[in-house]
Structures are given as structure tokens and as C-alpha cells.
mmCIF file of C-alpha atoms in Angstrom:
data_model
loop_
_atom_site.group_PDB
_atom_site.id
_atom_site.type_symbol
_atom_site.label_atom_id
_atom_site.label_comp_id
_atom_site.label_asym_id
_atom_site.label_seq_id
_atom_site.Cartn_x
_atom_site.Cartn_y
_atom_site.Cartn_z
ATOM 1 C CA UNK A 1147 0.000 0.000 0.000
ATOM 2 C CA UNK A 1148 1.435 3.304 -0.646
ATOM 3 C CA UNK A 1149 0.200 6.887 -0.128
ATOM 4 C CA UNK A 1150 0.129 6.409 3.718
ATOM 5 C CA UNK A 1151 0.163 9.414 5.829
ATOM 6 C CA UNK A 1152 2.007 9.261 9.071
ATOM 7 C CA UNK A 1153 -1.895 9.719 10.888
ATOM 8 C CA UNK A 1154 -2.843 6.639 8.799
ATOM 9 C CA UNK A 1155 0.067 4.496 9.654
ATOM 10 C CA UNK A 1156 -0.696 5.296 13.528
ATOM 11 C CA UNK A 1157 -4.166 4.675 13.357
ATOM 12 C CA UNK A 1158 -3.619 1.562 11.072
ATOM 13 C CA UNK A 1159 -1.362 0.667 14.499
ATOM 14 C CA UNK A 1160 -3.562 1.072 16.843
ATOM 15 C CA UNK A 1161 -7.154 -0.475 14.715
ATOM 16 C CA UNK A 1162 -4.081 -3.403 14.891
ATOM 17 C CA UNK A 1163 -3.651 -3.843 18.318
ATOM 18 C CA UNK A 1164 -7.237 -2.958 19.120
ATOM 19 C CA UNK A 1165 -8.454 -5.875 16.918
ATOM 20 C CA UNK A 1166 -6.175 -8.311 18.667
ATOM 21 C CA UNK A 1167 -7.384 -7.827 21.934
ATOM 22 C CA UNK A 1168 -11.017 -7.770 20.598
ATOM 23 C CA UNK A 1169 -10.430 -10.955 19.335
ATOM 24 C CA UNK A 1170 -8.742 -12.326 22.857
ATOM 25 C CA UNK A 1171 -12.501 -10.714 24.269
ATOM 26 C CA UNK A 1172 -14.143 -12.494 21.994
ATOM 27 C CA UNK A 1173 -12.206 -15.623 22.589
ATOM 28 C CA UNK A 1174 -11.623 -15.664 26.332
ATOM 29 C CA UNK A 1175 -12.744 -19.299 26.667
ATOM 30 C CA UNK A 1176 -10.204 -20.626 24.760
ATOM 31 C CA UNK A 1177 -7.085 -18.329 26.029
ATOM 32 C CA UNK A 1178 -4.254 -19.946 27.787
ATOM 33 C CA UNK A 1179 -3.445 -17.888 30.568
ATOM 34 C CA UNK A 1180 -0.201 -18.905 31.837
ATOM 35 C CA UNK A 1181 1.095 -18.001 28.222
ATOM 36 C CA UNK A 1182 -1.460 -14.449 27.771
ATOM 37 C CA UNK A 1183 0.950 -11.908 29.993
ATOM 38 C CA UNK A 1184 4.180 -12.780 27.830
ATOM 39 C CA UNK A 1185 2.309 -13.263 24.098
ATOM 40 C CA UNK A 1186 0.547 -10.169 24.853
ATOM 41 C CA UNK A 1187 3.763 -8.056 25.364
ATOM 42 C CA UNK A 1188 5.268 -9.843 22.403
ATOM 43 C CA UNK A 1189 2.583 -8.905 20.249
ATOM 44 C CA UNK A 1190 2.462 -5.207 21.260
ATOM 45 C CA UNK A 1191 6.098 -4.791 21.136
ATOM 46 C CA UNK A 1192 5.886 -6.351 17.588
ATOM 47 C CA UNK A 1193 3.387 -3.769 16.592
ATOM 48 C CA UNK A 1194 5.286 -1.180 18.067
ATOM 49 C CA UNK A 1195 8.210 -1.758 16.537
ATOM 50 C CA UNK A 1196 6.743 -2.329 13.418
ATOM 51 C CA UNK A 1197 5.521 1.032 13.700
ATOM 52 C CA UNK A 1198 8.655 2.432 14.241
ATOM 53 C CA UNK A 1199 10.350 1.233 11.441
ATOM 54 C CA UNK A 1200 7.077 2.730 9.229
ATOM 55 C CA UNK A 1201 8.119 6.307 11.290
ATOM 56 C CA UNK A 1202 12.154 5.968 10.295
ATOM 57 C CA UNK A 1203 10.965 5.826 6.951
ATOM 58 C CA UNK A 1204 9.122 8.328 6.395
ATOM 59 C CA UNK A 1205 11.318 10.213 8.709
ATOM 60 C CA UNK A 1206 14.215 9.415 6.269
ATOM 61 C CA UNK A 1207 12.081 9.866 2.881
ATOM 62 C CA UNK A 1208 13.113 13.178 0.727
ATOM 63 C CA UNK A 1209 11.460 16.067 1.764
ATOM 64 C CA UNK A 1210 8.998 16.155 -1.607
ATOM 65 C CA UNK A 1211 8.277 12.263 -0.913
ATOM 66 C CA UNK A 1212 6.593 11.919 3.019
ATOM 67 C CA UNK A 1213 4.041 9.179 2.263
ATOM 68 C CA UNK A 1214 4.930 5.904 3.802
ATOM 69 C CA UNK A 1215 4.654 2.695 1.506
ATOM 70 C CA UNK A 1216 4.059 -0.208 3.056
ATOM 71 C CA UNK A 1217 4.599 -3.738 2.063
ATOM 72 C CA UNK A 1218 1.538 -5.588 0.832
ATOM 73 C CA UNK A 1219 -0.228 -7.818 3.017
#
């Protein structure tokens, strides 16, 4: 996908992580919770820096070119 604004890559971020945990709601009967704490953490620091990497580059992007492309899903 290209044409992403920085905005759009944040809330793309966070319509991420708010979909996983609706999903771990949705699916509470089924959630191992001696593994939840840690595979929680390792999914938001995933996310995180995943969005970090988006923000370095469009942070290191020419001036005329500040839209974020990123890779197809």
C-alpha cells in the first residue's frame, strides 16, 4: 500500500492492536493464561516496533516524498 500518511500508519497501528485484543474478548474461553501476559507483550512490542520502522521511513524519505509505503499484506 502506498500513499500512507504518518496519521494513517498510527491509526492503522492502533485499529491493529485494538483488533487483537477484541479478538482475545471475543475468545476468552479458549485463552491460555499462563502463556497471555508474555504473548501479549510480544505482540504489542511487535506492533510497536513495526511502527517504528514505518516512522524511520518516512522520517528518512526526501522532503517532496513523506508518504509511507508499506509492504503488501
Amino acid at each position: 500500500m502506498q500513499g500512507y500518511t504518518v496519521p494513517m500508519v498510527v491509526e492503522e497501528s492502533r485499529i491493529l492492536q485494538v483488533s487483537i485484543f477484541n479478538t482475545l474478548q471475543s475468545n476468552i474461553g479458549s485463552v491460555d493464561f499462563r502463556h497471555l501476559a508474555l504473548d501479549v507483550m510480544t505482540i504489542a512490542d511487535e506492533v510497536d516496533s513495526q511502527l517504528k520502522q514505518a516512522m524511520l521511513g518516512f522520517t528518512e524519505s526526501p522532503p517532496q516524498s513523506r508518504q509511507v509505503s508499506l509492504p503488501k499484506s
